[in-house]
Coordinates of C-alpha atoms and ligand atoms in Angstrom, one line a residue:
Chain H
M909 CA 6.0 0.2 -1.0
D910 CA 5.7 -2.6 2.1
A911 CA 9.5 -2.0 2.7
A912 CA 8.9 -5.4 3.8
D913 CA 8.3 -7.3 0.7
P914 CA 9.0 -5.1 -3.0
M915 CA 8.2 -7.7 -4.5
L916 CA 4.5 -8.2 -3.2
P917 CA 1.7 -5.0 -4.8
R918 CA -0.1 -3.3 -2.8
R919 CA -4.1 -2.9 -4.5
Y920 CA -5.4 0.3 -5.8
R921 CA -8.4 1.0 -7.2
V922 CA -9.4 2.5 -10.4
I923 CA -11.1 6.2 -9.4
R924 CA -10.4 7.7 -13.3
A925 CA -10.7 5.8 -16.0
T926 CA -9.7 8.3 -19.8
P927 CA -8.8 8.0 -23.0
E928 CA -5.4 8.9 -25.1
I929 CA -4.9 8.8 -27.9
A930 CA -6.1 5.7 -30.0
G931 CA -4.4 2.9 -27.8
V932 CA -3.4 4.4 -25.4
A933 CA -4.9 5.1 -21.8
T934 CA -4.8 6.6 -18.2
V935 CA -5.6 5.6 -15.0
E936 CA -5.7 7.8 -12.2
L937 CA -5.3 5.1 -8.9
A938 CA -5.8 5.1 -4.9
P939 CA -4.5 2.9 -2.3
L940 CA -6.4 0.7 -0.9
D941 CA -4.0 -0.5 1.9
G942 CA -2.7 2.2 3.3
P943 CA -1.1 5.6 2.4
A944 CA -0.1 7.1 -0.9
V945 CA 3.8 6.4 -2.1
P946 CA 5.4 9.4 -2.2
F947 CA 7.6 8.5 -6.1
A948 CA 9.9 11.1 -7.4
P949 CA 10.0 12.5 -11.4
G950 CA 10.7 9.6 -13.3
Q951 CA 10.2 6.8 -12.3
F952 CA 8.5 4.0 -13.0
N953 CA 5.5 0.9 -11.3
M954 CA 5.3 -2.3 -11.6
L955 CA 1.7 -2.9 -12.7
Y956 CA 0.4 -6.1 -12.0
A957 CA -3.4 -7.3 -14.2
F958 CA -4.5 -9.4 -12.4
G959 CA -4.0 -12.7 -13.3
V960 CA -2.8 -11.3 -16.8
G961 CA 0.8 -10.6 -16.0
E962 CA 3.0 -7.4 -15.0
I963 CA 4.7 -4.9 -16.3
P964 CA 6.8 -1.6 -15.3
V965 CA 4.4 2.0 -16.2
S966 CA 6.6 5.3 -15.6
I967 CA 4.8 7.5 -12.8
S968 CA 3.1 10.5 -15.4
G969 CA 1.7 12.1 -12.2
D970 CA 2.4 15.4 -10.2
P971 CA 4.9 15.0 -7.4
A972 CA 3.2 17.1 -5.5
R973 CA 0.6 15.5 -5.5
P974 CA 1.3 11.8 -4.6
E975 CA -2.2 10.7 -3.6
R976 CA -3.4 10.8 -7.1
L977 CA -1.1 8.2 -9.0
I978 CA -1.4 8.2 -11.9
H979 CA -0.4 6.0 -15.1
T980 CA -0.5 6.2 -19.1
T981 CA -0.5 2.7 -20.7
R982 CA -0.2 1.9 -24.8
D983 CA -1.4 -1.3 -25.1
V984 CA 1.5 -4.0 -27.0
G985 CA 0.3 -6.6 -25.4
R986 CA -1.3 -8.9 -22.9
A987 CA -0.4 -7.2 -20.0
S988 CA -0.4 -3.7 -21.2
G989 CA -3.8 -4.7 -23.1
A990 CA -5.5 -5.4 -20.2
I991 CA -4.5 -1.7 -18.3
V992 CA -5.3 -0.3 -20.9
A993 CA -9.3 -1.4 -20.3
L994 CA -9.2 -0.8 -16.9
K995 CA -12.5 0.8 -15.9
E996 CA -13.2 2.5 -13.0
G997 CA -13.8 0.8 -10.3
D998 CA -11.8 -2.0 -11.2
M999 CA -8.3 -2.8 -9.0
L1000 CA -5.1 -3.4 -9.9
G1001 CA -1.9 -4.5 -7.8
I1002 CA 1.4 -2.8 -8.1
R1003 CA 4.9 -2.5 -6.4
G1004 CA 7.1 0.5 -6.5
P1005 CA 8.2 2.8 -6.8
F1006 CA 11.7 1.9 -8.8
G1007 CA 15.0 3.1 -10.1
S1008 CA 16.1 6.2 -10.8
S1009 CA 14.4 10.1 -11.2
W1010 CA 14.8 12.8 -14.1
P1011 CA 17.5 14.6 -11.6
I1012 CA 14.9 18.3 -11.3
A1013 CA 15.6 20.2 -8.8
A1014 CA 19.1 19.5 -8.7
A1015 CA 18.4 20.9 -12.6
K1016 CA 17.5 24.3 -10.3
G1017 CA 19.4 27.8 -11.8
R1018 CA 19.1 25.5 -15.3
H1019 CA 16.6 26.9 -18.4
A1020 CA 15.2 22.9 -17.6
L1021 CA 14.6 21.7 -22.0
F1022 CA 12.1 18.6 -22.1
V1023 CA 12.9 16.5 -26.0
A1024 CA 10.3 14.4 -26.2
G1025 CA 9.1 11.6 -28.5
G1026 CA 5.2 9.6 -28.7
L1027 CA 4.4 8.3 -25.4
G1028 CA 7.8 9.5 -23.9
L1029 CA 5.8 12.7 -23.0
A1030 CA 4.6 10.4 -20.0
P1031 CA 7.8 9.9 -18.1
L1032 CA 9.2 13.1 -18.6
R1033 CA 5.5 15.0 -17.6
P1034 CA 6.4 14.6 -13.2
A1035 CA 9.5 16.4 -14.0
I1036 CA 7.8 19.2 -15.8
Y1037 CA 5.2 19.6 -13.5
H1038 CA 8.0 20.5 -10.6
V1039 CA 8.8 23.3 -12.8
L1040 CA 5.6 24.0 -13.6
N1041 CA 5.2 23.9 -9.9
N1042 CA 8.4 25.8 -9.2
R1043 CA 9.2 28.3 -12.3
A1044 CA 10.8 30.9 -10.8
D1045 CA 13.5 28.8 -9.5
Y1046 CA 14.2 28.3 -13.3
A1047 CA 16.1 30.6 -15.7
G1048 CA 13.7 28.5 -18.4
L1049 CA 11.6 26.7 -19.1
T1050 CA 11.9 25.5 -22.9
I1051 CA 8.9 21.1 -24.2
V1052 CA 9.9 19.8 -28.2
Y1053 CA 7.1 17.2 -28.5
G1054 CA 7.7 15.5 -31.2
A1055 CA 4.9 13.1 -32.4
R1056 CA 3.8 10.9 -35.1
S1057 CA 0.8 13.3 -36.8
P1058 CA -1.6 15.2 -35.2
E1059 CA -3.8 12.3 -34.0
E1060 CA -1.5 11.3 -31.3
L1061 CA -0.5 14.0 -29.6
L1062 CA -0.4 12.9 -25.9
Y1063 CA -1.5 14.8 -23.1
A1064 CA -2.9 17.5 -26.5
E1065 CA -5.0 19.8 -24.5
E1066 CA -2.7 20.2 -21.3
I1067 CA -0.2 20.9 -23.8
G1068 CA -2.7 23.6 -25.4
R1069 CA -2.3 24.9 -21.8
W1070 CA 0.6 24.7 -21.0
K1071 CA 1.4 26.4 -24.4
S1072 CA -1.1 29.6 -23.0
R1073 CA 1.6 30.1 -20.8
L1074 CA 4.0 33.3 -21.3
D1075 CA 6.8 32.1 -19.0
T1076 CA 7.4 28.3 -21.3
E1077 CA 8.5 27.7 -24.3
I1078 CA 6.8 25.1 -26.3
E1079 CA 6.9 23.2 -30.1
V1080 CA 5.5 21.1 -31.4
T1081 CA 6.3 18.9 -34.1
V1082 CA 4.7 15.5 -36.0
D1083 CA 6.0 13.0 -38.3
H1084 CA 3.4 13.7 -41.3
A1085 CA 0.6 16.0 -41.4
R1086 CA -3.1 16.4 -43.6
P1087 CA -3.9 19.9 -44.4
G1088 CA -4.9 21.2 -41.3
W1089 CA -2.3 21.0 -39.4
T1090 CA -1.0 24.6 -39.5
G1091 CA 1.9 23.1 -36.7
R1092 CA 5.3 22.2 -37.2
V1093 CA 6.0 19.3 -39.2
G1094 CA 9.1 17.9 -39.0
V1095 CA 10.7 15.0 -36.7
V1096 CA 11.5 15.8 -33.4
T1097 CA 15.7 17.1 -33.8
T1098 CA 14.0 19.4 -36.9
A1099 CA 12.5 21.7 -34.2
L1100 CA 15.4 21.8 -31.9
P1101 CA 17.4 25.0 -32.4
R1102 CA 13.9 27.2 -33.3
A1103 CA 13.0 25.9 -29.3
L1104 CA 17.1 26.4 -28.5
A1105 CA 17.9 30.4 -30.6
G1106 CA 19.0 32.9 -28.2
T1107 CA 19.6 30.1 -24.8
D1108 CA 22.9 29.8 -23.7
P1109 CA 23.2 25.6 -24.6
A1110 CA 26.0 26.0 -21.4
T1111 CA 23.0 26.9 -18.8
I1112 CA 20.6 23.8 -20.3
E1113 CA 20.5 20.8 -18.4
A1114 CA 18.3 18.2 -21.7
F1115 CA 16.0 15.4 -19.9
V1116 CA 15.0 13.4 -23.2
C1117 CA 12.2 10.2 -23.7
G1118 CA 11.1 8.9 -26.1
P1119 CA 12.3 5.5 -28.3
E1120 CA 15.5 4.3 -28.3
I1121 CA 16.0 5.8 -31.7
M1122 CA 14.9 9.4 -31.0
M1123 CA 17.2 10.0 -28.5
R1124 CA 20.2 9.0 -29.9
F1125 CA 19.3 11.3 -33.1
T1126 CA 18.4 14.1 -30.1
L1127 CA 21.6 13.3 -28.0
Q1128 CA 23.6 13.5 -31.0
A1129 CA 21.3 17.2 -31.8
L1130 CA 22.4 18.7 -27.9
A1131 CA 25.5 17.9 -28.4
A1132 CA 25.7 19.8 -31.5
A1133 CA 23.8 23.0 -30.7
G1134 CA 26.7 23.0 -27.5
V1135 CA 24.4 21.4 -24.5
P1136 CA 27.1 19.3 -22.5
A1137 CA 26.6 15.9 -22.3
E1138 CA 26.6 15.7 -18.7
R1139 CA 23.8 18.3 -18.8
S1140 CA 21.5 15.7 -20.9
W1141 CA 19.6 12.5 -18.8
I1142 CA 17.3 10.1 -20.8
S1143 CA 14.8 7.4 -20.0
M1144 CA 15.8 3.5 -20.8
E1145 CA 13.3 0.7 -21.6
R1146 CA 13.9 -3.0 -21.0
S1147 CA 12.1 -5.9 -20.1
M1148 CA 11.7 -5.9 -16.8
K1149 CA 10.9 -9.5 -14.1
C1150 CA 11.3 -8.1 -11.1
A1151 CA 12.3 -4.5 -10.5
I1152 CA 14.9 -4.4 -7.3
G1153 CA 18.3 -5.1 -9.2
F1154 CA 18.3 -9.2 -8.5
C1155 CA 17.0 -10.9 -11.9
G1156 CA 19.2 -9.6 -14.2
H1157 CA 16.3 -9.5 -17.2
C1158 CA 16.2 -6.1 -17.8
Q1159 CA 20.2 -6.0 -18.2
F1160 CA 22.2 -3.0 -19.7
G1161 CA 25.4 -3.3 -21.0
G1162 CA 26.9 -3.0 -16.4
D1163 CA 24.1 -1.5 -15.5
F1164 CA 20.3 -3.0 -14.8
V1165 CA 18.0 -0.8 -16.1
C1166 CA 15.3 -1.2 -12.5
K1167 CA 17.4 0.3 -10.6
D1168 CA 20.7 1.9 -11.5
G1169 CA 18.5 3.7 -14.0
P1170 CA 15.6 3.9 -15.8
V1171 CA 16.9 7.3 -16.2
F1172 CA 21.0 7.7 -17.3
R1173 CA 22.9 11.0 -17.7
H1174 CA 24.3 10.8 -20.8
D1175 CA 27.9 10.6 -20.3
A1176 CA 27.6 7.7 -18.9
V1177 CA 25.3 4.5 -22.1
A1178 CA 26.9 7.6 -24.8
D1179 CA 29.2 4.0 -25.3
R1180 CA 25.6 1.7 -25.6
I1181 CA 22.7 3.4 -26.6
A1182 CA 24.1 2.9 -30.6
V1183 CA 25.2 -0.5 -29.5
K1184 CA 22.0 -3.0 -31.0
E1185 CA 22.9 -6.3 -28.5
F1186 CA 23.1 -4.1 -25.1
Chain M
M468 CA 12.0 52.0 -43.1
E469 CA 15.3 50.7 -44.2
V470 CA 15.3 49.1 -46.8
R471 CA 17.7 46.0 -46.7
R472 CA 20.2 45.3 -49.4
F473 CA 19.8 41.3 -50.9
D474 CA 23.4 41.0 -50.3
Q475 CA 23.5 42.6 -46.4
I476 CA 20.2 39.3 -45.9
L477 CA 21.6 36.7 -46.9
A478 CA 25.6 37.2 -45.6
E479 CA 23.4 36.5 -42.9
H480 CA 22.7 33.9 -43.1
P481 CA 23.3 30.5 -42.0
L482 CA 23.6 29.0 -45.2
F483 CA 25.3 31.7 -46.5
Q484 CA 27.4 33.6 -44.0
S485 CA 30.8 31.4 -44.9
F486 CA 30.2 31.4 -48.7
D487 CA 33.1 35.4 -49.5
A488 CA 31.8 37.9 -50.4
A489 CA 32.2 37.9 -54.1
T490 CA 29.9 34.6 -54.0
I491 CA 27.3 36.2 -52.5
A492 CA 27.6 39.2 -54.5
L493 CA 27.1 36.8 -57.1
F494 CA 24.1 35.2 -55.9
A495 CA 22.5 38.5 -54.6
G496 CA 21.8 39.8 -58.3
C497 CA 20.1 36.5 -59.0
A498 CA 17.9 37.5 -56.5
K499 CA 13.8 38.8 -55.2
H500 CA 11.6 39.5 -53.3
E501 CA 8.0 37.1 -53.0
H502 CA 4.5 37.2 -51.0
F503 CA 2.7 34.8 -50.9
R504 CA -0.4 34.5 -50.0
K505 CA -2.2 31.9 -47.5
G506 CA -3.0 28.4 -49.7
E507 CA -1.4 29.7 -52.4
R508 CA 0.5 27.6 -53.9
I509 CA 4.3 28.5 -54.1
Y510 CA 4.7 25.2 -57.0
S511 CA 4.0 21.9 -58.2
E512 CA 5.3 18.7 -58.1
G513 CA 7.1 18.0 -61.5
T514 CA 7.1 21.6 -62.5
P515 CA 10.9 22.9 -63.3
A516 CA 13.3 23.7 -59.7
D517 CA 14.0 26.6 -61.4
R518 CA 14.5 29.1 -58.4
F519 CA 14.8 28.2 -54.8
Y520 CA 13.9 30.0 -51.7
I521 CA 14.8 31.4 -48.3
V522 CA 11.7 32.6 -46.1
T523 CA 11.9 35.6 -44.4
H524 CA 7.5 35.4 -42.2
G525 CA 5.6 33.2 -42.9
D526 CA 5.2 29.4 -42.1
V527 CA 5.1 26.9 -45.4
A528 CA 4.2 23.1 -46.2
L529 CA 5.7 20.6 -48.7
Q530 CA 3.4 18.1 -49.1
L531 CA 2.4 15.4 -51.6
A532 CA -0.4 14.7 -53.4
T533 CA -2.2 11.3 -52.6
P534 CA -4.5 9.4 -54.5
E535 CA -8.6 9.6 -53.5
R536 CA -6.9 11.9 -50.5
E537 CA -5.9 14.8 -49.0
P538 CA -2.5 15.8 -49.7
L539 CA -0.3 15.0 -47.2
I540 CA 2.5 17.6 -45.5
T541 CA 6.0 16.1 -45.2
E542 CA 7.6 18.7 -43.7
T543 CA 7.2 22.8 -43.0
V544 CA 9.7 25.4 -43.0
H545 CA 9.4 28.7 -41.2
A546 CA 11.4 31.8 -40.9
G547 CA 15.1 31.8 -42.0
E548 CA 15.2 28.2 -43.7
M549 CA 15.5 27.6 -47.6
F550 CA 13.9 25.2 -50.0
G551 CA 12.8 24.4 -52.9
W552 CA 16.4 22.1 -53.0
S553 CA 15.7 20.5 -56.2
W554 CA 17.1 23.5 -58.6
M555 CA 20.4 21.6 -57.4
I556 CA 20.1 18.3 -59.0
A557 CA 18.9 17.1 -62.6
P558 CA 15.9 17.0 -64.1
F559 CA 15.6 19.5 -62.0
R560 CA 12.0 19.1 -61.0
H561 CA 10.4 19.8 -57.9
S562 CA 10.0 16.4 -55.7
N563 CA 6.8 18.3 -54.0
D564 CA 4.6 20.5 -54.1
A565 CA 5.2 23.9 -51.5
V566 CA 1.7 25.9 -50.6
A567 CA 1.4 29.3 -48.0
L568 CA 0.2 28.2 -45.0
N569 CA -0.4 31.7 -44.5
E570 CA 0.8 35.1 -44.8
V571 CA 4.3 34.5 -46.8
R572 CA 7.4 36.9 -47.6
A573 CA 11.0 34.9 -48.9
I574 CA 13.7 35.6 -51.4
S575 CA 14.1 33.8 -54.4
L576 CA 16.6 33.1 -56.2
D577 CA 16.9 32.0 -59.6
G578 CA 19.0 27.9 -59.3
K579 CA 18.7 28.1 -63.5
C580 CA 20.2 31.4 -63.4
L581 CA 23.5 30.2 -60.9
R582 CA 23.6 26.8 -62.3
G583 CA 24.5 28.3 -66.1
K584 CA 26.9 31.0 -63.9
C585 CA 28.1 27.4 -62.1
D586 CA 28.1 25.1 -65.7
A587 CA 30.3 28.5 -67.1
S588 CA 32.7 28.6 -63.4
P589 CA 33.0 24.8 -61.8
A590 CA 34.3 25.9 -58.9
L591 CA 31.9 27.8 -57.9
G592 CA 29.9 24.8 -58.1
Y593 CA 32.2 22.6 -56.6
T594 CA 31.8 25.8 -53.2
M595 CA 28.1 25.9 -53.5
F596 CA 27.8 21.7 -52.8
Q597 CA 30.9 22.4 -50.3
H598 CA 28.5 24.2 -48.2
W599 CA 25.6 22.9 -48.7
V600 CA 25.0 18.8 -49.2
P601 CA 25.7 18.8 -45.4
H602 CA 23.3 20.7 -45.3
L603 CA 20.9 18.4 -47.7
L604 CA 22.5 15.2 -45.9
T605 CA 20.7 16.0 -42.3
R606 CA 17.3 17.2 -44.4
M607 CA 17.8 13.4 -45.9
Q608 CA 18.2 12.4 -42.7
S609 CA 15.2 13.5 -40.8
L610 CA 13.4 12.5 -44.1
R611 CA 15.0 8.3 -42.9
L612 CA 13.9 9.7 -39.3
Q613 CA 10.1 9.6 -40.2
V614 CA 10.0 6.7 -42.7
L615 CA 11.1 4.7 -40.1
D616 CA 8.2 5.6 -37.9
L617 CA 10.3 6.1 -34.9
Y618 CA 6.8 6.6 -32.4
G619 CA 5.2 2.9 -34.1
V620 CA 5.1 0.1 -31.5
K621 CA 7.5 -1.6 -32.7
A622 CA 10.1 0.6 -33.6
Ligands
FAD2094 C1 11.5 1.2 -16.7 C2 9.7 1.7 -17.4 C3 9.1 2.4 -18.2 C4 8.3 2.5 -18.8 N1 7.1 2.9 -19.1 C5 6.2 3.1 -20.3 C6 5.3 3.8 -19.9 O1 4.8 5.1 -19.2 N2 3.6 3.7 -20.6 C7 4.0 2.5 -21.3 O2 2.5 2.1 -22.7 N3 4.7 1.3 -21.5 C8 6.1 2.2 -20.6 N4 6.9 1.0 -20.3 C9 6.5 0.0 -20.9 C10 6.3 -1.2 -20.8 O3 6.5 -1.9 -19.9 C11 5.9 -2.5 -22.1 O4 5.0 -1.9 -23.6 C12 5.0 -3.8 -21.5 O5 6.3 -4.6 -20.1 C13 4.4 -4.4 -22.9 O6 4.2 -5.9 -22.2 P1 2.8 -6.4 -22.7 O7 2.6 -7.6 -21.9 O8 1.4 -5.4 -22.3 O9 2.9 -6.9 -24.1 P2 4.2 -7.7 -24.0 O10 2.8 -9.4 -24.8 O11 5.3 -8.2 -23.3 O12 4.2 -7.7 -25.9 C14 4.4 -7.1 -27.3 C15 4.8 -6.5 -28.0 O13 4.9 -5.2 -27.7 C16 6.1 -5.6 -28.1 N5 6.5 -4.4 -26.8 C17 7.7 -4.9 -26.0 N6 7.6 -4.1 -24.8 C18 7.5 -2.7 -25.8 C19 7.6 -1.6 -25.8 N7 8.3 -0.9 -24.5 N8 7.7 -0.5 -26.3 C20 7.1 -1.0 -27.3 N9 7.5 -2.0 -27.6 C21 7.5 -3.3 -26.8 C22 7.2 -6.6 -27.7 O14 8.4 -6.6 -28.5 C23 5.8 -7.7 -28.1 O15 5.7 -7.5 -29.6 C24 8.2 1.6 -19.1 C25 8.6 0.2 -19.7 C26 10.1 0.9 -18.6 C27 11.4 -0.1 -19.1
FES2095 S1 14.9 -6.4 -13.8 FE1 14.9 -7.7 -12.8 S2 17.8 -7.4 -11.9 FE2 16.5 -4.8 -13.0

């Protein structure tokens, strides 16, 4: 980020644009105005589609390879639609990275549990990469991923590769499926007991990302399974403007999601995530 | 190979663990082993729900027939889990189809016989509902989350 002016976007060029599931695409970007910028897993950038608008999008690439800046975006409106439509060679303005991060390095020695819902796998992926890159540092690695249907599983090929690793436990579940799908069907919380069987809940550090209702029920299920609230982390979304704690757009109770979040410890926000008006 | 008795298996199962030995023995008296081949239909929607099942091996799809399309799988059941709950609640008819996704081994219990025993001993029925209604509520909550379509763009 340009330390002199965090409000000034830097130019990036799309070096690869990959369609993912319907309405979702991943772009790989290279900076035009200087060196690659390091980031921590869970942080986000403000992506500026020239002439259209600027939106927060999590970084979904490998933190050990910051030269490959990767974002996965779902088309839900004007700005996100313009980003999903980007082609190789197109330009994009970027400010960031901003915000708090998954404390994955600090979780060294623990059993890393990732629970992702839908597109929530994208903000978790950098932390998953970190654990995979440093697997011997962690007592275990479990990924539980829920999506609407088999056709809406993000990064399906990569999940297949993770599944084939002997040191990684993966439970994938979809909300509904047609015959031919041989995996699990049921909401993500129903996959947790099996994923956690045989693991001492006190050794787990849980990282949860997905729609807010999904996170709320997942946190309840984790608490019921004995995972302490101070060992559970979530990532919040609120619409943003400045991303640097000035405008108040992203207010969430007493916090600003852009500066104090997006990653929060469960016990710090437990009283708020169930309340609609926050 | 040691053949484990139904009462031993049931006593260790999370959904039966807290019943007393006499009730477990009563359940065990209504139990039998089942084996289903891949693709085999275990029961069909609308048919009498006279048995319920505990999967000991394999995976089962619970699905709904949808007009002019393939059926929709709404839930899968895996080793250690129980399905076929309609035996507990009138009109005692299955509300979906159950199909073996692979080679399935299960223990089935005679729900019709158990209903008779509950009629004769309401205390037994009360104990059973006390034990299993919380589990049924958790399942209902899960189904509600599915219906909410959490991962839809506007969720
Ligand atoms: C910290 C953070 C990280 C994020 N990471 C990602 C990411 O990795 N990938 C990604 O695709 N998106 C991510 N988002 C969400 C993304 O910023 C929004 O989808 C985007 O701002 C929508 O802007 P728009 O101009 O395209 O749509 P708008 O025109 O602003 O909105 C169009 C419609 O989409 C709805 N909408 C707006 N925001 C969201 C939302 N967050 N989720 C669902 N519907 C919404 C609106 O209610 C409206 O109906 C993140 C948001 C935050 C705060
Ligand atoms: S977006 Fe301006 S304060 Fe957070």
